[in-house]
PDB file of C-alpha atoms and ligand atoms in Angstrom:
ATOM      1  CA  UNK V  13     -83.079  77.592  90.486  1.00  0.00           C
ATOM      2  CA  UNK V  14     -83.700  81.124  89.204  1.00  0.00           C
ATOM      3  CA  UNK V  15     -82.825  84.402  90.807  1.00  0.00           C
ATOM      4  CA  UNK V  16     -86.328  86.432  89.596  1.00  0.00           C
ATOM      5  CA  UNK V  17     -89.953  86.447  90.977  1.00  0.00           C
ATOM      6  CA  UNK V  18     -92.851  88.908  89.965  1.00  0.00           C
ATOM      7  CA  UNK V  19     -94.795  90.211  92.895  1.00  0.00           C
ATOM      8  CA  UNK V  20     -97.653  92.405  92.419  1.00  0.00           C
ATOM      9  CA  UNK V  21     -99.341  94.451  95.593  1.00  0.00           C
ATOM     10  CA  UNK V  22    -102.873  93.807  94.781  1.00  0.00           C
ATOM     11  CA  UNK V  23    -105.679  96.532  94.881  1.00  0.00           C
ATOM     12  CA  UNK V  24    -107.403  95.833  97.543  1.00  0.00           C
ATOM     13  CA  UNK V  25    -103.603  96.359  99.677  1.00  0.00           C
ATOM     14  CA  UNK V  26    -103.417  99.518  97.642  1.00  0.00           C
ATOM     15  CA  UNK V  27    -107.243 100.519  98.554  1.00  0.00           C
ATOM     16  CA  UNK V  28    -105.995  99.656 102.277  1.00  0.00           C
ATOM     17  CA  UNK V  29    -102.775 102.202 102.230  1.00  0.00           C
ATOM     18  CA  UNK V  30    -100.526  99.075 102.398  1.00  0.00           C
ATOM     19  CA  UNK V  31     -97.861  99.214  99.481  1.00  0.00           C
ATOM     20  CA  UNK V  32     -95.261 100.982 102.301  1.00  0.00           C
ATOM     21  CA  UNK V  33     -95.429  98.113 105.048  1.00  0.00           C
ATOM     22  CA  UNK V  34     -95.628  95.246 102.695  1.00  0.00           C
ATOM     23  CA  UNK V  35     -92.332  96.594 100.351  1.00  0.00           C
ATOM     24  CA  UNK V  36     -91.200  97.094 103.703  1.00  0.00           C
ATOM     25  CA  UNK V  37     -91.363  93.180 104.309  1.00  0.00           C
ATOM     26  CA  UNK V  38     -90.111  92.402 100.958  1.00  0.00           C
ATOM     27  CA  UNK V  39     -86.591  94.390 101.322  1.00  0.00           C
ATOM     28  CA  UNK V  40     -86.485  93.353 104.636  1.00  0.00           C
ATOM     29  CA  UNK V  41     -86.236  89.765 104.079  1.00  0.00           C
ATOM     30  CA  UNK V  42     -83.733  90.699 101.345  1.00  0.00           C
ATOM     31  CA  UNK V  43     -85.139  90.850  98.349  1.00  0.00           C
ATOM     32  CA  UNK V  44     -83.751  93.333  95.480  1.00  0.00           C
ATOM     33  CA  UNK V  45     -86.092  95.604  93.638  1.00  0.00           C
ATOM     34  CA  UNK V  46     -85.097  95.234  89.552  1.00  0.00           C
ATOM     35  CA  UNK V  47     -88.216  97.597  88.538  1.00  0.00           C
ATOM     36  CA  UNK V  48     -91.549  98.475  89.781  1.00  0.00           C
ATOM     37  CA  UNK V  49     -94.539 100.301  88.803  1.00  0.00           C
ATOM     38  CA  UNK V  50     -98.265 101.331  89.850  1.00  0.00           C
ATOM     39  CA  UNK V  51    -100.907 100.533  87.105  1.00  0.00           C
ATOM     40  CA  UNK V  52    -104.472  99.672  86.740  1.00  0.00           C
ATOM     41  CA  UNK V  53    -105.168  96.962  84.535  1.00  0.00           C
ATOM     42  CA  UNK V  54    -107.462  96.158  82.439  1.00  0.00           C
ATOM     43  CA  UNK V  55    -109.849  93.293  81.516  1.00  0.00           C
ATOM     44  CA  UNK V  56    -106.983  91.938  78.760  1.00  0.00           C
ATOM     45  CA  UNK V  57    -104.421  92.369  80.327  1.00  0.00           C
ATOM     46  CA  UNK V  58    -105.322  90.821  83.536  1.00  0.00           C
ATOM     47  CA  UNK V  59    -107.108  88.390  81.939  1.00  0.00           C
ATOM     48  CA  UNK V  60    -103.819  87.526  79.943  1.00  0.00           C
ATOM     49  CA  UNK V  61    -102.196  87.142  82.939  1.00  0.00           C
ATOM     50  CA  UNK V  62    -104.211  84.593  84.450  1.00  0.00           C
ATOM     51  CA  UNK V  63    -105.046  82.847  81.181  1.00  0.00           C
ATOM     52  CA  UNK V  64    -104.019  79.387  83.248  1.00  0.00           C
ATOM     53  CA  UNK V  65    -106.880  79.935  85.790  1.00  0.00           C
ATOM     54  CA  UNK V  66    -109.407  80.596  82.874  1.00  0.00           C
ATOM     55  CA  UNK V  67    -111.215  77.338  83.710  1.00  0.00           C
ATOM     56  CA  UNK V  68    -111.702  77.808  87.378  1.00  0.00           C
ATOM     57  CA  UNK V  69    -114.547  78.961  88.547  1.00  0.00           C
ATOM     58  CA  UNK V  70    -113.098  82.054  90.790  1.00  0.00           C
ATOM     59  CA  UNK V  71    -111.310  83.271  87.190  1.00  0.00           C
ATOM     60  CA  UNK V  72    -113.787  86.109  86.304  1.00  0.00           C
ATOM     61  CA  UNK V  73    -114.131  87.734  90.452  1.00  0.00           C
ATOM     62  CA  UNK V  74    -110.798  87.404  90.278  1.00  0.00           C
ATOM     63  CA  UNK V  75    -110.343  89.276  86.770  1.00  0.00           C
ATOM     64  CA  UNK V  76    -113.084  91.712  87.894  1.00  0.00           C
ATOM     65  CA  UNK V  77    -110.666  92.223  91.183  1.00  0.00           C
ATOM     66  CA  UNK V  78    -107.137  92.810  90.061  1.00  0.00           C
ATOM     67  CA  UNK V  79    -109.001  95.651  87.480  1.00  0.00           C
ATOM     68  CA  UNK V  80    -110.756  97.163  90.700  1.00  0.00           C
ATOM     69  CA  UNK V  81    -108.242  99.581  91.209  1.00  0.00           C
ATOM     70  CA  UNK V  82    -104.390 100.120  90.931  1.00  0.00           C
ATOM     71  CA  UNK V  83    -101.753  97.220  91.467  1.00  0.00           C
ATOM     72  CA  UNK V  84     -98.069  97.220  91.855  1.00  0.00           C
ATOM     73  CA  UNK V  85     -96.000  94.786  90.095  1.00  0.00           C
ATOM     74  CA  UNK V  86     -92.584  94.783  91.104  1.00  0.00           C
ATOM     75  CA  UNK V  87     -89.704  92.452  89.571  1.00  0.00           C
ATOM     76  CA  UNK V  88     -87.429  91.039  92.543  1.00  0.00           C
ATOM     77  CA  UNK V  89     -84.173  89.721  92.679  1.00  0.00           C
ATOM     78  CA  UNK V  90     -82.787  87.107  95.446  1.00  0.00           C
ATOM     79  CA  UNK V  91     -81.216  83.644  95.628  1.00  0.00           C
ATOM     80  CA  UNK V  92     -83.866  81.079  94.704  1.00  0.00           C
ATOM     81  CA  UNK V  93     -86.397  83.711  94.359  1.00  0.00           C
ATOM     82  CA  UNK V  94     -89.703  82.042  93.362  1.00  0.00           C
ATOM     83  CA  UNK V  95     -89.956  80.087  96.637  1.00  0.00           C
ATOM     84  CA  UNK V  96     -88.794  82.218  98.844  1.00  0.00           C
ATOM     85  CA  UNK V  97     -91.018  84.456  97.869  1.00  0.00           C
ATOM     86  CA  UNK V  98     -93.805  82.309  98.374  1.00  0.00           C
ATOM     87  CA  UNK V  99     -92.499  81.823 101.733  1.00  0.00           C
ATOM     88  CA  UNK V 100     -92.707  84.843 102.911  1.00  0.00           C
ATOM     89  CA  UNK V 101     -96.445  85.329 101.300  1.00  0.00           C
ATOM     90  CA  UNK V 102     -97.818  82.332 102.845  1.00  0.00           C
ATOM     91  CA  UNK V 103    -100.670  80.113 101.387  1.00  0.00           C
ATOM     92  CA  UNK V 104    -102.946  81.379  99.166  1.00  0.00           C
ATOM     93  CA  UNK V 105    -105.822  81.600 101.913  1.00  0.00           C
ATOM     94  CA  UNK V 106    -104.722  83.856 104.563  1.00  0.00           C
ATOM     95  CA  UNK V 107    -106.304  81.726 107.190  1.00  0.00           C
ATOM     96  CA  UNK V 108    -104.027  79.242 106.418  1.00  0.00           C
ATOM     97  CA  UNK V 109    -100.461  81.518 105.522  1.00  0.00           C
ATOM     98  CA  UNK V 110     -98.356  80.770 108.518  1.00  0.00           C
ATOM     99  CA  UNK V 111     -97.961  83.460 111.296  1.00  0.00           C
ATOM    100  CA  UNK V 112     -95.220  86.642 109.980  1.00  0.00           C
ATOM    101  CA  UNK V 113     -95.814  85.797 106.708  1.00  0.00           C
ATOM    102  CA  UNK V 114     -97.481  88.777 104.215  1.00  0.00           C
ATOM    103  CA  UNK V 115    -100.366  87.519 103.506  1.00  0.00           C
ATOM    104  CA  UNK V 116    -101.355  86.052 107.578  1.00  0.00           C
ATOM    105  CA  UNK V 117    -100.572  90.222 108.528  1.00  0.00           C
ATOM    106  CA  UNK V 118    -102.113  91.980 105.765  1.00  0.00           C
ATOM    107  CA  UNK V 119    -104.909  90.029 103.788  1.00  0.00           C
ATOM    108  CA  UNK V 120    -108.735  89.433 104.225  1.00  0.00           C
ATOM    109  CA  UNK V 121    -109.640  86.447 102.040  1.00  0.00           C
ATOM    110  CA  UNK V 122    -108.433  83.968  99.690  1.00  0.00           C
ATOM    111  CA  UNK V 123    -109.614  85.711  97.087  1.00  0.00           C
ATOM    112  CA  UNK V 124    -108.399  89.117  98.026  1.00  0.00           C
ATOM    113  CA  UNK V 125    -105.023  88.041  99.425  1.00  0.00           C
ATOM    114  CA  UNK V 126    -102.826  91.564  99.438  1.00  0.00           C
ATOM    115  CA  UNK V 127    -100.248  90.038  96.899  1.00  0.00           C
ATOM    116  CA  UNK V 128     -99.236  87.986  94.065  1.00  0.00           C
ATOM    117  CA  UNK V 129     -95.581  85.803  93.657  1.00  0.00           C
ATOM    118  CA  UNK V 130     -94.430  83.534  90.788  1.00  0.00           C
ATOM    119  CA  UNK V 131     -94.981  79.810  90.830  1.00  0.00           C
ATOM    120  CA  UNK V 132     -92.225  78.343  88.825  1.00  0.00           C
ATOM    121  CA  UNK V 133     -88.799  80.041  87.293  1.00  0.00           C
ATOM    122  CA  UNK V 134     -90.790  79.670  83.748  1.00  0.00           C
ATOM    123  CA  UNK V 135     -93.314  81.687  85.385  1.00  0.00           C
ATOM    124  CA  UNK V 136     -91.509  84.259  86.841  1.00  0.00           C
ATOM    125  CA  UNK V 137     -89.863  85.480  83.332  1.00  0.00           C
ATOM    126  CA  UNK V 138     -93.093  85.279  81.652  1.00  0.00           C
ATOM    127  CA  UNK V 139     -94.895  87.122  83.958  1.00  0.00           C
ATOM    128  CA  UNK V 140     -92.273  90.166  84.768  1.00  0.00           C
ATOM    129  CA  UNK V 141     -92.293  90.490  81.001  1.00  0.00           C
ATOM    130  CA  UNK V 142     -96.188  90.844  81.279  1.00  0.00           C
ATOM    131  CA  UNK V 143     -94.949  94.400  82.882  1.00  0.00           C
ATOM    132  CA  UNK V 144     -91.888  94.363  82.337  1.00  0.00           C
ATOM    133  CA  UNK V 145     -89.745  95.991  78.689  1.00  0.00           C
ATOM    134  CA  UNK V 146     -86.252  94.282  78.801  1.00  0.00           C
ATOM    135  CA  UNK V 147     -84.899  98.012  78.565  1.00  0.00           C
ATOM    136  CA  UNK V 148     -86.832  98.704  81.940  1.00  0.00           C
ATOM    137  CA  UNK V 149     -85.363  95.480  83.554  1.00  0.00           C
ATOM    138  CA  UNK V 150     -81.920  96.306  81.788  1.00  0.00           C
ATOM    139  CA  UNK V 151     -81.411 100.422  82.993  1.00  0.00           C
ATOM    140  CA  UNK V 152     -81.879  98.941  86.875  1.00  0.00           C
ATOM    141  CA  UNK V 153     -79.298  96.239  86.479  1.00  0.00           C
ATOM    142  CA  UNK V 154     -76.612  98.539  85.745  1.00  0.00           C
TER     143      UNK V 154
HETATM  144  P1  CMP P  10    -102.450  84.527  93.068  1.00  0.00           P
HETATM  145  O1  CMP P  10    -101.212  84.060  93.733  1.00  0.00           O
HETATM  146  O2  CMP P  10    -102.478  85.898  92.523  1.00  0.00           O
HETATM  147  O3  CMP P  10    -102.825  83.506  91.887  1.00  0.00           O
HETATM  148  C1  CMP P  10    -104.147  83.201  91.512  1.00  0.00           C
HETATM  149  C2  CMP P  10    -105.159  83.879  92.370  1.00  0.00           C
HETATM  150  O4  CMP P  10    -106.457  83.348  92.288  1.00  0.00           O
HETATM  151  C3  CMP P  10    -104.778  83.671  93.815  1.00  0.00           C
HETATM  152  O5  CMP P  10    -103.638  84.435  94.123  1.00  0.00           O
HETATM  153  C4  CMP P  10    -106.057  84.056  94.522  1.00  0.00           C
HETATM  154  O6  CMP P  10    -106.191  85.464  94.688  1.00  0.00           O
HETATM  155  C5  CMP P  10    -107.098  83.566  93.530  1.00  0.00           C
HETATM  156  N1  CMP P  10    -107.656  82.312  93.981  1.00  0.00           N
HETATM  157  C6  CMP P  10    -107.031  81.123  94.042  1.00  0.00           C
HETATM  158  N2  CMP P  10    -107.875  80.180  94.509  1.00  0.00           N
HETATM  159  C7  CMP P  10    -109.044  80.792  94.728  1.00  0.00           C
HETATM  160  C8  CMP P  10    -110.297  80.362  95.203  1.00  0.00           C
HETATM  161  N3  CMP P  10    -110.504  79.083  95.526  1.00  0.00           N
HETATM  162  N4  CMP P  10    -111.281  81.259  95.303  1.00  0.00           N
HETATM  163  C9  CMP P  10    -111.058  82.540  94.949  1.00  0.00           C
HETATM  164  N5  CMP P  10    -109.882  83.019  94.492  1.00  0.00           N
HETATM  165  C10 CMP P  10    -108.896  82.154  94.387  1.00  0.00           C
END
C-alpha cells in the first residue's frame, strides 16, 4: 500500500470560507502536506481529470462545478494514505459519510461534497501529477 493521496478542497468549500477547518481535519488526523496550491481550473483540465466519469451522466455538472470557482489540491503523505483518506471523507453522499467524518460536517450534496481523495495507489500518482511538477513534490521532501 502506498504512502500518497491527492485531496482537492472543492469550490463550493472554498465559496463557503472552509479551506482553514477542513486542512485543519486533515493534519489533525495526521496527514503530511507534500505541496499544495489554490487554482481555478478549467474545462480541460478538469475534464482531464475526470476523464473515467466521462460516461456518467453527472460528468458535465460536475465539470461545470469543479471550474465554478477556485479549488485546492493538496498532495498528502501518511501510512496507507488512499484509504485513510477516504475514511476520514466519508461516502461520496454526505447523507450517508459517517458522523466526524469531512464530508458528514462540511458538505451539502453528493454532488457538491467539500472534497476530493484518491481511489487507488495508481490513482493517487496520476492524479497529484495532474497538479503536481516532480520538482514541486521534490523541494518539500527535503
Ligand atoms: P469525487 O470523489 O471528486 O469523484 C467523482 C465525483 O463525482 C464525486 O466526488 C462527486 O462529487 C461526483 N459524483 C459522484 N456520483 C455522483 C452522482 N450520482 N451525482 C452527482 N455527482 C456525483
Amino acid at each position: 500500500m502506498g504512502n500518497r493521496t491527492l485531496a482537492i478542497i472543492k469550490p463550493d468549500a472554498v465559496k463557503n470560507n472552509l479551506i482553514g477547518q477542513i486542512i485543519k481535519e486533515i493534519t489533525s488526523a495526521g496527514f503530511k502536506i507534500k505541496a499544495m496550491k489554490m487554482v481555478r481550473l478549467n474545462k480541460d483540465s478538469a475534464g482531464g481529470f475526470y476523464e473515467v466519469h466521462k460516461e456518467r451522466p453527472f460528468y458535465n455538472s460536475l465539470v461545470e462545478f469543479m471550474t465554478s470557482g477556485p479549488c485546492v489540491p493538496i498532495a498528502l503523505e501518511k501510512d496507507n494514505a488512499v484509504a485513510e483518506f477516504r475514511k476520514l471523507i466519508g461516502a461520496t453522499d454526505p447523507a450517508e459519510a459517517a458522523e466526524g467524518t469531512i464530508r458528514k460536517m462540511f458538505a451539502q450534496s453528493k454532488s457538491e461534497n467539500v472534497v476530493h481523495g484518491s481511489d487507488s495507489d495508481e490513482n493517487a500518482a496520476i492524479e497529484i501529477s495532474h497538479f503536481f511538477s516532480r520538482k514541486e513534490l521534490l523541494e518539500n521532501y527535503q
